[in-house]
Structure formats: structure tokens, C-alpha cells
Amino acid sequence: MSLWTFSWKLALLSLLLLPEIFCRVCPQHCSCSITNSIFCTQRRATSMPLNLPVSTRQLYVFQNGITSLQQHDILGLVDLVDLDLSQNELKMVPDGVFSSLSSLQNLDLSSNHITHISKDSFAGLLNLERLYLHNNRIQRIHPEAFTGLEQLLELKLHGNQIDVLPALKLPRLLLLDISNNRMALPGPKDLQTSHLESLKVAGLGLTTLDEGLIRSLGNLHDLDVSQNKLTELPPVLRSAKGLIGLNLAGNPLGPLSQEDFKNLVGLQKLDLSSLNLQGFPVGFLQMFPRLNQLTAAENPFNCVCPLASFLNWLKDMNVELGRKEETRCHFPPVNAGKILAELEHKDFGCPTTITELSDVFTTIRMEMTPEPTTAVGTTLSTPVFLSTKEPLVDFNQYVPQEKDAAASSSTVEHEEHMCPVSICLNGGTCRFDQGGQIDCLCPPETSGKYCENQEEPQPSPVAPRKAVMTVPVVQPDSISSHHVTSTSISLDLHRYIESRPNIRGIRLTYRNLSGPDRRPLQLNVPPSYPEYTLRGLQPNCTYFVCASPLGEPVEEEMGSCMEARTSGVFYPPPENKPEPFFLLVPILVAVAAVMAVMIVTLVVVVLCKRITKTPKHLDLADPTPFELEGVKTCLENGTASQKRPERLPLPQNHTDYETLLIQEQFTSNNNTNERLPSYF
């Protein structure tokens, strides 16, 4: 082969491959690492990229700052399947701009500044399956804007300002999201979407649901009615057995009722966030055997013993708890702010030991009686069952018994020590069942695990036995005290709060009925504190306490007041002390001894001074007041010196007062008994 022939063939091959080379050129500031896919993100350009290959199937041009879109920008992309133009600055969708994209299936125009949708904005998109227009500024949509989109599966319009939703005749539509708009809920004639599976109508201000609309959607499985104004579960939902996912977050529903959810046994996802829940009704969560995801964030949970079973249920049923970081405890203060899922069983204040029950409450009979290992009435690590000939008593039947006052008092104190405070409602008494679990002994007019249900009193089939204690009849919305000291009263506000689920605060008014100053004092307590302690009270006084909703007057006639008396101050008994007379005897003896020593010392000193001042010729046996010329020296042996000193002249102004005074004081110096006179 000649050189000329080789060059000619090489040039011909280059001409044949030239179009393919140009088609594979990647646009500037874009990435084409994946075959037939172009990623142009954060280009900071106001127009579409140039020289787009005609073989492109996925084009992602988001966060570019594009302000306008022209038909020639995407002309020739006949194989394009996915087009993402989200997070730009588009203000409108020109008519027929996508008419050449006959293969397009997914179009994302979300998070732009689009204000309206015209009739021909989506003309030519015969195979479009997903259209995302959420988070724009759309106010108007032409009634025929979605005509021809018969293959559409998903339509997202949430986060706009739409007043009226045009009638949708989309037979294949599966998902519709119109949340957070200004529109009212469309009726069954406006939504001719018989195959719709997911409907999201959050944040529309709904107070109820159109029963006709919900019933027309026979294939509905997922419903989001969060952030509305539903005060109760809509009646149409109580029979919606086909629901798999339900979002009720952010509605003022009040307490949950098992009756409302008894038909929703097929739920797999349930969102109960922001419902002001403090716990779950007994047996509520067990109603959903297929549940695999539960969200209960932003609720003021009371993390006390009844809620401990919630964590066990999550683990046993393998249920995922959504938004764990936002699911925290609100009460008691020791658990406030803690993540609920991270607590242990002991953190809920449940008892860690099992107490054997005597026949104060019930008697248990066993066919086989194990050998007793511990005396009756002691605390054991495992329950002990005793055999007895007395008849069995139904645990659910309130049968009082009688014992002496001392046994009753000790039993009540022991139960209160072991049980969490105020776990039993409506006057119920806390106890432990044979498995060591907390149980409540309910009065005849109440029922439930915690005596939470009020019922009409019915005659008991079991003959009543002697009573051990008297259960006071308590009003369902009253306040009570469960611990009183000399300076404080602990109030139980559970019933008062439960009877007012939407209360925003409690005003406590209390005054001293025993003292001279009976002026009332007021405190404001949040509804999240079912127990509150009044402190700084006077001992041995009667206080009148009332509770009323914050912002309203005190309703004393409504049974929301109570009286409680503080206990007296305890003084220890005086010790046995000896009589005062016997205590003074040793003191008087010691004082007398000290005084005797002082007297003897003083007499010796005075005597020595007198002897020193006596004249040398003065005879001690017969003292003369005028012989003062000499002075005798007081020797250690009491004898006078043989040598007499010379006489000293008396001072001219000297008188006999000093000599006479000395002689008067010692007139008894010549006594034969040689004892000093007493100074007493």
C-alpha cells in the first residue's frame, strides 16, 4: 500500500467519525463521567449549558442560577429521559418549551420562582411520569395545564400559593401532594384519580375530611393530614382498613382513644408527633401488629413507670422509632431532656424487687406448694406462693378486708414506698401481682390497669369481706395531697390535668386558715407538672388550696379545692437529768475549797505585814499601841531576832489609827487555840 493510499483512507475514517466525536464533547463546567449523563451543578450561569450531546439521557442542571429557558436550549435531545432544573431562578415555563422531548419521563422544576402555569407549559410530554413543581410561588394553574399527561404517576405541588386546584383527570396517578397551599380540600369530582395510593393534604387548615372524597379513593394506602386543625380522628378514617401509613402530627387531637383506631390494624407507619402526648393509653400500641415504624417526636413524655413498657414493646415488635433525637422526656425533672430510647428500665422509677403479698389484698392458691424459704411478709428476689384454705379472690374485683389499724398503716406505708407516686388514678391502690408487675386495686366504679376508666358501679358477685382501708370517693377533676410535712404540701394534679387536656396553665391559690393572716397566695404551674410541692408553710396549720385554669377565676364550687393540715414540729424528748440540788453540791464544795485557800493566804500575808511593822521592844503577848519605835522581823520559825535595830523616829504626822486598826482586826491573836477568826 502506497503512502498516498494510506493517507486517503485515514482522512476518510476521520470524516466518518467526526460527528460522533463532536457528540461526545462534554459541556464546559460539567461532568460526563457516566455514559449519556451530564451533571452541571453550581455553574453560576444564567443560561443553559451549550453543546449538549444529542445522545444525552440524563441531564442534571440544578443550582445554576438559570433565569430563563428557551426551546433551542434543549432542542434535539430526543433521547432525554430525566431533566432536573431544580433550585434555579426560573420565573415562568414558556409554552411548548418541552415539546421536542417526547421521551421525557421525569421533570423536576422545584425550588424556583415560578408564579403560574399556563395551558401549554407541558405540551408534548406524552410519556411524562413524574412532575415536581413544589416550593415555588405558583398562584394560578390553568384548568387544562395537565391535560394530555395521561401517563403521570406523581404530581407534587406542595409549598406554593395555589388558591384553586384544577380538576385532575389522571387515571394512572398514584401520588398527589398539595400540602401547604391556600386551597380547600378538593371534592370527589375534582380528583378523578381512582388509582391514587398516596394523598398528602398537610397544612390546609382542615377541621374534618370529606367522606365522599376518601371513599372514592378506594386504593388509598398512605394519608398525610398533619399540621391541620383536627380535634378528633375524622369518622371516615375510623373505618379506613386499607391504610398502611397515617400521619396525624401537629393536630390538637387531645387524648388518644382506642375506639378510634380499632379498625386501623393494618398500619405499618404511624406518626404521632407534636400531639402533646405524655404517654400512651394502656394497650394502645398493641392494636397495631404490623407496625414497623413509629414517630412520636416533640411530645412532653412523662418518663415514669407506665412508659417503661413502651421501650420493651419497640424491642419485642422490632419497631423503628423515627426522629429519636427529638423524642425526649419532659417529666420528671431527673429525666427531663433525656432521649427516651436511651433510658433503661431503672430510669423509669419502677421497683427492682418483688414483694410477697399477704392476704391484706388477695390470697393465692397453688396446687403445688413449694417449701417456704423465707418468713411471710419479707422481701424476696423471687415471688413466693402460699397455700391456704381460704377462697380465691378475683384480682379485678375490689374486695376490701379488715385488719387492725397498725397492720393497715404499715402495709400502706410499705406499698407507697415500693410503688411510684400517683401511678394509680381515681383512688386506686398500688400493688404487685404474682409476676412482680405493678397493678392497681381499683374501686368498684373504675377499671383499667391504672384505674383510668370511670364506670357505673355494679353489684359485686363476691360477698364483701372486712375492709382493711377506706378508699375515699374522689372527684375525677379534683386535686389532692399525697405527702405533707411540717412546712410543705405535695399536690397531686393528675386528675385535674387529665380532665382538661387543652389547659395552658394551672393557677394554684392557697391560704392559711389557722393563722391571723389569711390572705391568699398564688402560683402559676405549667400543665406538664402533674405534681407540685408548696413549700415555706407554717407547721401545724390548715391550708385551703384551689386550682383553676390560668386566666380564669378560682372555681371553688367545681370541686377543684382541698384542705390539708401541716404536721407539727418534732422536738426530741428531754434527757433524764439529775435534780438541780445534786448538781450544786460538788460546785459548792469546790467554791468553798477555793475560798478557804484564798482566806488562808490572805491571813498569812496580813500577819507577816503586821509582824514586820511591830517595834522591837513590843511584846506580842501584851501589845501596846504606842511602842512603834522598832520593827520585828518575821522569821520562818516564828521567833523574833535577838538583835534589835535602832529606834526609828516616828513621823510627825503619824496617828494611832493604823495601830488601832491592826489591833482591832487581830484581837484574837492571843487566843489559846491559835485559830484565825472567820471572815464569814
XYZ file of C-alpha atoms in Angstrom:
680
model
C 0.000 0.000 0.000
C 1.356 3.368 -1.056
C 1.689 6.251 1.319
C -0.895 8.229 -0.609
C -3.474 5.448 -0.329
C -2.911 5.152 3.471
C -3.324 8.911 3.975
C -6.511 8.962 1.931
C -8.101 6.147 3.987
C -7.103 7.821 7.277
C -8.716 11.079 6.219
C -11.878 9.283 5.144
C -12.085 7.486 8.515
C -11.681 10.785 10.356
C -14.550 12.322 8.395
C -16.775 9.384 9.263
C -16.007 9.614 12.987
C -16.176 13.418 13.221
C -19.913 13.684 14.124
C -19.549 11.050 16.854
C -16.568 12.894 18.304
C -18.495 16.147 18.418
C -21.467 14.413 20.007
C -19.349 13.191 22.948
C -17.871 16.552 23.827
C -18.750 17.425 27.464
C -20.073 20.983 28.054
C -17.889 23.436 29.944
C -18.067 23.295 33.755
C -19.971 19.993 33.588
C -19.186 16.388 34.393
C -19.757 13.498 31.960
C -18.193 10.614 33.867
C -21.321 8.478 33.426
C -22.240 7.465 29.909
C -25.085 9.591 28.446
C -25.385 11.533 31.763
C -24.355 15.167 32.253
C -24.067 16.851 35.668
C -23.898 20.644 35.559
C -24.219 21.773 39.194
C -23.340 25.141 40.708
C -22.182 26.653 37.402
C -23.293 30.142 38.469
C -24.596 30.803 34.968
C -27.941 32.347 33.994
C -28.416 30.217 30.839
C -28.400 26.554 29.897
C -25.068 24.879 29.011
C -24.131 24.805 25.304
C -23.196 21.923 23.011
C -25.257 19.272 24.748
C -24.690 15.842 23.081
C -27.806 14.544 21.342
C -27.301 11.143 22.968
C -27.843 12.556 26.462
C -30.406 10.618 28.503
C -29.982 12.253 31.937
C -29.376 15.991 32.268
C -28.976 17.489 35.753
C -28.694 21.272 35.711
C -29.599 22.329 39.283
C -28.237 25.162 41.443
C -27.025 27.081 38.390
C -28.867 30.393 38.723
C -30.698 29.962 35.391
C -33.268 32.741 34.925
C -34.839 31.789 31.574
C -35.410 28.685 29.480
C -35.694 28.619 25.665
C -36.756 25.839 23.353
C -33.474 25.872 21.412
C -31.560 25.207 24.681
C -32.766 21.582 24.692
C -33.612 21.120 21.025
C -32.595 17.769 19.566
C -32.404 15.853 22.861
C -34.888 13.264 21.631
C -33.488 10.546 23.914
C -33.651 12.625 27.098
C -35.410 10.739 29.918
C -34.579 12.754 33.088
C -34.343 16.551 33.269
C -33.570 18.271 36.571
C -33.818 22.081 36.575
C -34.490 22.497 40.316
C -33.051 25.201 42.580
C -32.670 27.805 39.833
C -34.320 31.178 39.351
C -36.906 30.405 36.675
C -39.978 32.631 36.891
C -42.088 31.006 34.182
C -42.387 27.935 31.982
C -42.695 29.093 28.336
C -45.374 27.475 26.205
C -44.148 24.432 24.293
C -40.615 24.685 25.653
C -40.539 20.885 26.233
C -42.468 19.872 23.090
C -39.410 18.223 21.482
C -38.771 15.971 24.496
C -41.168 13.216 23.577
C -39.200 10.593 25.611
C -39.014 12.642 28.812
C -40.303 10.732 31.881
C -39.124 12.792 34.881
C -39.201 16.614 35.071
C -38.109 18.466 38.215
C -38.802 22.234 38.344
C -38.962 22.533 42.141
C -37.473 25.357 44.229
C -37.651 28.036 41.527
C -39.634 31.276 41.387
C -42.418 30.149 39.037
C -45.641 32.117 39.617
C -48.130 30.498 37.212
C -48.623 27.505 34.927
C -50.157 28.108 31.518
C -52.164 25.829 29.265
C -49.234 24.685 27.086
C -46.432 24.703 29.666
C -46.138 20.900 29.432
C -47.381 20.335 25.892
C -45.805 17.401 24.098
C -44.780 15.477 27.235
C -46.822 12.416 26.336
C -44.659 9.987 28.363
C -44.119 12.135 31.450
C -44.463 10.089 34.680
C -43.211 12.451 37.410
C -43.733 16.210 37.578
C -42.301 18.110 40.547
C -43.405 21.748 40.957
C -43.168 22.079 44.747
C -41.622 25.003 46.640
C -42.344 27.638 44.005
C -44.579 30.705 44.083
C -47.380 29.325 41.957
C -50.703 31.086 42.455
C -52.635 30.092 39.338
C -52.774 26.911 37.293
C -54.674 26.827 34.008
C -57.579 24.330 34.157
C -56.110 22.438 31.174
C -52.451 22.639 32.217
C -52.245 18.879 32.930
C -54.402 17.737 30.028
C -52.671 15.070 27.994
C -50.421 13.867 30.824
C -52.191 10.542 30.980
C -49.028 8.626 31.965
C -48.407 10.814 35.014
C -47.747 8.828 38.224
C -46.604 11.530 40.675
C -47.590 15.195 40.950
C -46.060 17.373 43.692
C -47.492 20.865 44.188
C -46.835 21.421 47.907
C -45.319 24.624 49.253
C -46.982 27.045 46.812
C -49.735 29.674 46.999
C -52.391 27.897 44.947
C -55.970 29.024 45.620
C -57.835 26.594 43.380
C -56.703 23.198 42.177
C -57.924 22.390 38.666
C -59.836 19.180 38.136
C -57.435 16.320 37.683
C -58.352 13.560 35.255
C -55.256 11.461 35.657
C -56.213 7.774 35.607
C -52.722 6.461 36.470
C -51.827 8.984 39.177
C -50.510 7.275 42.339
C -49.199 10.201 44.426
C -50.616 13.703 44.893
C -49.113 16.221 47.292
C -50.973 19.551 47.661
C -49.843 20.347 51.214
C -49.217 23.866 52.495
C -51.272 25.787 49.967
C -54.212 28.167 50.263
C -56.707 25.842 48.641
C -59.563 23.933 50.191
C -59.693 20.184 50.069
C -60.925 19.135 46.614
C -64.049 17.018 46.307
C -64.517 13.639 44.635
C -65.423 15.324 41.309
C -62.179 17.317 41.325
C -59.993 14.264 41.847
C -60.812 11.635 39.257
C -57.819 9.548 40.209
C -59.230 6.168 41.078
C -55.805 4.540 41.465
C -54.406 7.144 43.876
C -52.386 5.465 46.632
C -50.829 8.424 48.498
C -52.585 11.697 49.335
C -50.829 14.458 51.267
C -53.019 17.345 52.435
C -50.966 18.713 55.340
C -51.208 22.329 56.435
C -54.504 23.197 54.706
C -56.332 24.207 57.905
C -58.688 21.234 57.732
C -61.134 20.621 60.576
C -62.516 17.434 59.022
C -62.216 15.278 55.885
C -64.659 14.927 53.027
C -66.135 11.495 53.491
C -67.097 11.275 49.827
C -63.537 12.051 48.704
C -61.919 9.426 50.946
C -64.429 6.763 49.980
C -63.910 7.493 46.272
C -60.208 6.742 46.686
C -60.602 3.017 47.128
C -56.910 2.358 46.566
C -55.683 4.877 49.173
C -52.897 3.449 51.370
C -50.969 6.499 52.619
C -52.620 9.620 54.081
C -50.912 12.701 55.500
C -53.234 15.086 57.376
C -50.566 16.604 59.634
C -50.445 20.250 60.735
C -54.191 20.757 60.395
C -56.910 21.595 62.938
C -58.406 18.185 63.577
C -59.712 17.937 67.149
C -60.636 14.279 66.710
C -59.942 11.485 64.306
C -62.330 12.010 61.343
C -65.083 9.372 61.335
C -64.257 8.360 57.767
C -60.775 7.268 58.894
C -62.094 5.032 61.658
C -63.206 2.556 59.027
C -60.303 3.025 56.583
C -58.979 -0.510 56.925
C -56.754 -0.209 53.861
C -54.475 2.471 55.311
C -50.836 1.467 55.667
C -49.370 4.876 56.544
C -51.058 7.624 58.601
C -49.576 10.972 59.663
C -51.518 12.844 62.371
C -48.680 15.059 63.620
C -49.386 18.585 64.801
C -53.169 18.308 65.277
C -54.996 19.252 68.522
C -56.479 15.775 68.841
C -56.445 15.509 72.608
C -56.119 12.117 74.340
C -55.836 9.116 72.059
C -58.767 6.707 72.078
C -58.506 3.022 71.309
C -62.027 3.115 69.901
C -60.914 5.485 67.113
C -58.081 3.191 65.965
C -59.635 -0.235 66.427
C -60.100 -0.760 62.636
C -56.653 0.542 61.628
C -54.954 -2.758 62.346
C -53.077 -2.734 59.022
C -50.989 0.343 59.783
C -47.270 -0.050 59.145
C -46.242 3.612 59.593
C -47.765 5.929 62.172
C -46.713 9.487 63.008
C -47.985 10.885 66.338
C -45.536 13.768 66.667
C -46.471 17.063 68.342
C -49.749 15.813 69.827
C -48.929 16.870 73.407
C -48.744 13.218 74.444
C -47.482 12.393 77.916
C -47.786 8.662 77.322
C -49.825 6.026 75.541
C -53.112 4.520 76.715
C -52.860 1.014 78.111
C -52.973 -1.468 75.248
C -52.936 1.223 72.552
C -49.744 0.187 70.787
C -50.692 -3.486 70.874
C -53.516 -2.658 68.451
C -51.070 -2.422 65.515
C -49.484 -5.848 64.978
C -47.969 -4.871 61.598
C -46.453 -1.565 62.671
C -42.764 -1.267 61.742
C -42.175 2.483 62.071
C -43.488 4.831 64.761
C -42.693 8.522 65.080
C -43.635 10.308 68.309
C -41.235 13.248 68.392
C -41.790 16.584 70.127
C -44.148 15.230 72.793
C -43.829 16.044 76.538
C -43.476 12.441 77.694
C -43.751 11.567 81.378
C -40.931 9.050 81.707
C -42.322 7.208 84.718
C -43.001 3.534 85.279
C -46.057 3.118 82.966
C -43.968 4.273 79.988
C -41.237 1.689 80.623
C -43.244 -0.925 78.715
C -43.049 1.282 75.600
C -39.352 0.542 75.108
C -39.953 -3.160 75.651
C -42.673 -3.068 73.013
C -40.352 -1.374 70.494
C -37.760 -4.081 71.025
C -40.123 -7.045 71.046
C -42.046 -5.928 67.948
C -38.897 -4.717 66.134
C -40.455 -1.287 65.542
C -38.234 1.556 64.323
C -38.596 4.767 66.319
C -38.385 7.749 63.976
C -36.681 11.013 64.942
C -35.076 9.549 68.074
C -33.130 12.719 68.853
C -36.394 14.666 69.040
C -38.190 12.093 71.200
C -37.290 13.172 74.711
C -38.608 13.142 78.265
C -40.242 16.173 79.802
C -41.000 14.847 83.290
C -39.886 14.043 85.971
C -37.023 16.536 86.367
C -34.468 13.746 86.780
C -35.255 12.563 83.226
C -36.106 15.923 81.649
C -34.354 16.409 78.306
C -33.097 12.833 78.044
C -33.609 10.814 74.852
C -36.403 8.365 75.541
C -34.886 5.499 73.568
C -31.650 5.691 75.586
C -33.267 5.204 79.010
C -33.047 1.953 80.915
C -35.813 0.247 82.834
C -34.496 1.503 86.166
C -34.652 5.120 84.963
C -38.456 4.999 84.934
C -38.695 4.587 88.694
C -40.067 1.052 88.555
C -39.404 -1.218 91.553
C -36.476 -3.577 91.193
C -37.628 -6.089 93.838
C -40.731 -8.218 94.189
C -42.737 -8.072 97.390
C -44.741 -11.021 98.606
C -48.328 -10.030 99.321
C -50.207 -11.241 102.375
C -53.990 -11.658 102.467
C -54.462 -7.907 103.005
C -55.423 -7.637 99.331
C -55.733 -11.181 97.958
C -54.994 -14.818 98.605
C -53.259 -17.029 96.053
C -53.707 -20.783 95.974
C -51.227 -23.128 94.335
C -51.775 -26.803 93.524
C -48.169 -27.495 94.472
C -46.816 -25.668 97.496
C -43.052 -25.139 97.459
C -41.136 -25.364 100.661
C -41.026 -21.948 102.322
C -37.595 -20.394 102.393
C -38.384 -17.056 103.969
C -40.781 -15.859 106.592
C -44.086 -14.411 105.482
C -44.060 -10.686 104.765
C -40.417 -10.367 103.751
C -38.921 -9.079 100.517
C -37.668 -11.783 98.143
C -35.772 -11.888 94.869
C -38.432 -14.309 93.501
C -42.136 -14.481 94.332
C -43.331 -16.908 96.987
C -46.768 -18.503 96.665
C -48.534 -19.634 99.818
C -51.145 -22.342 100.111
C -54.305 -21.521 102.027
C -57.791 -22.855 102.500
C -59.464 -19.501 102.020
C -61.356 -18.963 98.756
C -59.730 -17.245 95.815
C -60.437 -13.580 95.170
C -60.658 -12.086 91.688
C -57.840 -9.586 91.032
C -60.194 -7.350 89.070
C -62.793 -7.264 91.839
C -62.352 -4.701 94.589
C -62.849 -6.680 97.827
C -61.878 -4.771 100.956
C -60.758 -6.591 104.082
C -60.313 -5.712 107.709
C -57.211 -5.713 109.835
C -56.126 -3.767 112.829
C -55.030 -0.183 112.402
C -51.359 -0.919 112.977
C -51.190 -3.602 110.268
C -53.103 -1.398 107.827
C -50.808 1.553 108.427
C -47.632 -0.482 107.985
C -48.931 -2.118 104.791
C -49.896 1.187 103.211
C -46.556 2.713 104.081
C -44.743 -0.279 102.590
C -46.752 -0.147 99.361
C -46.219 3.587 98.985
C -42.514 3.103 99.480
C -42.276 0.495 96.751
C -44.717 1.919 94.185
C -44.125 5.064 92.109
C -46.024 8.069 93.357
C -49.544 8.553 91.936
C -49.310 5.692 89.481
C -52.908 4.621 90.262
C -55.678 7.051 89.376
C -59.220 7.634 90.677
C -58.458 6.405 94.194
C -56.795 3.141 93.185
C -54.203 1.446 95.388
C -50.854 0.299 94.018
C -49.806 -3.321 94.458
C -47.718 -6.058 92.819
C -49.165 -9.029 91.026
C -47.829 -12.580 91.246
C -45.349 -11.864 88.446
C -43.884 -8.873 90.230
C -45.521 -6.335 87.907
C -47.238 -3.183 89.106
C -51.002 -3.491 89.381
C -53.711 -1.225 90.760
C -56.527 -2.255 93.058
C -59.433 -0.204 91.683
C -62.618 0.952 93.419
C -65.870 -0.504 92.023
C -66.615 2.489 89.791
C -63.276 2.379 87.944
C -61.433 -0.083 85.737
C -58.246 -0.423 83.710
C -54.703 -1.281 84.638
C -54.259 2.090 86.365
C -57.950 2.682 87.243
C -58.112 5.246 84.473
C -61.619 4.337 83.241
C -64.703 5.624 85.034
C -67.623 3.204 85.036
C -71.038 2.916 86.584
C -70.974 0.961 89.862
C -72.239 -2.601 89.546
C -73.154 -5.096 92.271
C -70.303 -7.370 93.146
C -70.883 -11.135 92.693
C -68.453 -11.869 95.511
C -69.551 -11.309 99.086
C -67.613 -8.399 100.547
C -65.107 -9.142 103.210
C -63.959 -6.982 106.050
C -62.247 -3.799 104.921
C -58.593 -3.048 105.536
C -58.805 0.552 104.384
C -61.371 3.043 103.200
C -60.914 4.386 99.679
C -62.184 7.968 99.562
C -64.514 8.973 96.780
C -62.505 11.437 94.717
C -63.920 13.729 92.102
C -62.486 12.997 88.620
C -61.081 16.503 88.241
C -60.114 17.250 91.836
C -56.716 17.899 93.359
C -55.325 16.012 96.331
C -52.237 15.790 98.503
C -50.118 12.697 98.922
C -47.306 13.894 101.197
C -47.459 16.535 103.930
C -44.654 17.703 106.215
C -44.459 20.498 108.758
C -43.522 23.066 106.080
C -44.685 21.594 102.743
C -47.669 20.016 100.972
C -47.172 17.870 97.824
C -50.132 18.250 95.467
C -51.373 15.596 93.037
C -52.713 17.352 89.897
C -53.039 14.278 87.637
C -56.832 14.160 87.614
C -57.179 17.905 87.204
C -54.875 17.957 84.156
C -56.412 14.860 82.579
C -59.881 16.391 82.744
C -58.606 19.485 80.910
C -56.357 18.226 78.059
C -56.052 21.644 76.403
C -55.267 23.647 79.529
C -52.329 26.025 79.045
C -51.505 26.508 82.704
C -52.704 25.998 86.289
C -53.116 28.737 88.855
C -52.721 27.494 92.431
C -54.266 29.642 95.181
C -53.628 28.752 98.819
C -54.199 30.449 102.180
C -53.649 29.623 105.838
C -56.929 29.032 107.682
C -55.211 28.721 111.070
C -53.140 31.880 111.228
C -54.079 35.542 111.638
C -53.015 36.335 108.060
C -55.445 34.561 105.721
C -54.596 36.443 102.555
C -54.404 34.047 99.568
C -51.151 33.409 97.721
C -50.978 32.454 94.045
C -48.600 30.367 91.938
C -48.646 29.565 88.205
C -47.785 25.953 87.308
C -47.352 24.588 83.752
C -49.652 21.704 82.778
C -46.629 19.461 82.282
C -46.152 19.171 86.080
C -48.793 16.771 87.465
C -47.145 17.007 90.880
C -46.197 20.224 92.652
C -44.974 20.937 96.190
C -45.980 24.023 98.174
C -43.060 24.985 100.407
C -42.367 27.515 103.131
C -45.610 26.796 105.032
C -46.287 27.156 108.735
C -46.316 23.980 110.862
C -49.473 22.677 112.485
C -51.750 24.814 110.280
C -54.665 24.110 107.946
C -54.281 25.339 104.361
C -57.023 25.761 101.770
C -55.684 25.089 98.236
C -57.569 25.668 94.971
C -56.645 25.046 91.332
C -58.096 26.878 88.346
C -57.182 27.262 84.658
C -54.706 30.046 84.081
C -56.562 33.218 83.154
C -59.848 32.172 84.772
C -61.185 32.751 88.319
C -60.844 30.151 91.044
C -63.796 27.759 90.822
C -64.275 26.635 94.416
C -67.707 25.248 93.690
C -66.392 22.954 90.933
C -64.570 20.621 93.321
C -61.064 21.840 92.499
C -60.196 22.804 96.083
C -58.912 20.886 99.076
C -57.773 21.310 102.673
C -54.555 19.939 104.106
C -53.002 20.345 107.522
C -49.268 20.530 108.005
C -47.768 18.455 110.770
C -46.298 19.905 113.935
C -42.589 20.437 114.520
C -40.995 17.429 116.195
C -38.885 18.127 119.257
C -36.769 15.315 120.732
C -37.787 14.253 124.274
C -35.637 15.737 127.057
C -32.932 13.545 128.519
C -33.132 12.334 132.140
C -31.144 14.895 134.083
C -30.296 14.763 137.840
C -32.010 17.112 140.262
C -30.506 20.616 140.493
C -29.689 20.137 144.205
C -27.361 17.228 143.476
C -25.652 19.220 140.731
C -24.950 22.155 143.101
C -23.274 20.064 145.819
C -19.950 19.453 144.011
C -19.922 23.065 142.797
C -20.389 24.426 146.332
C -17.664 22.127 147.659
C -15.219 23.330 145.023
C -16.056 27.008 145.677
C -15.635 26.516 149.439
C -12.236 24.902 148.950
C -11.038 27.744 146.727
C -12.299 30.368 149.208
C -10.577 28.608 152.122
C -7.254 28.638 150.272
C -7.675 32.330 149.458
C -8.542 33.176 153.092
C -5.529 31.334 154.500
C -3.240 33.038 152.001
C -4.632 36.481 152.822
C -4.311 35.962 156.612
C -0.694 34.839 156.289
C 0.185 37.866 154.172
C -1.513 40.314 156.572
C 0.088 38.689 159.601
C 3.502 38.905 158.064
C 2.999 42.597 157.332
C 1.880 43.240 160.950
C 4.842 41.408 162.412
C 7.182 43.357 160.167
C 5.784 46.687 161.394
C 5.878 45.809 165.210
C 8.566 47.754 167.314
C 11.488 45.758 168.631
C 10.549 46.214 172.324
C 6.851 45.374 171.702
C 5.721 42.203 173.467
C 3.436 40.160 171.307
C 1.777 38.687 174.410
C 0.694 42.118 175.553
C 0.762 44.549 172.659
C 0.940 48.268 173.323
C -0.351 50.599 170.707
C 2.315 53.277 171.352
C 5.501 51.114 171.133
C 6.198 51.561 167.433
C 9.865 52.537 167.501
C 11.173 49.206 166.196
C 10.005 46.585 163.716
C 10.295 42.882 164.286
C 11.435 40.661 161.522
C 9.112 37.803 160.641
C 11.301 34.748 160.640
C 10.438 31.447 159.123
C 10.262 29.722 162.544
C 8.069 32.460 164.017
C 10.729 33.700 166.581
C 11.946 37.233 166.862
C 15.522 38.215 166.158
C 17.724 38.673 169.253
C 19.388 41.705 167.811
C 17.241 44.776 167.897
C 17.704 47.528 165.413
C 17.969 51.128 166.339
C 14.850 53.044 167.010
C 13.419 54.955 164.156
C 11.797 58.297 164.775
C 8.062 58.397 164.201
C 6.750 60.675 161.524
C 5.295 63.815 162.960
C 2.028 63.474 161.205
C 1.566 59.814 162.237
C -1.538 58.949 164.236
C -2.631 55.896 166.173
C -5.265 54.976 163.501
C -3.077 52.361 161.868
C -2.098 50.636 165.103
C -5.600 50.612 166.449
C -6.919 49.262 163.205
C -4.478 46.393 163.231
C -5.251 45.534 166.813
C -8.972 45.531 166.184
C -8.568 43.146 163.306
C -6.415 40.744 165.262
C -7.887 40.964 168.752
C -7.955 37.179 168.865
C -4.227 36.693 168.191
C -3.714 35.765 171.874
C -6.374 33.089 171.879
C -5.138 29.820 173.275
C -6.453 27.815 170.383
C -4.339 29.887 167.967
C -7.069 29.811 165.262
C -7.664 32.681 162.919
C -11.057 34.341 163.065
C -13.507 33.620 160.309
C -14.192 36.265 157.688
C -17.715 34.972 157.052
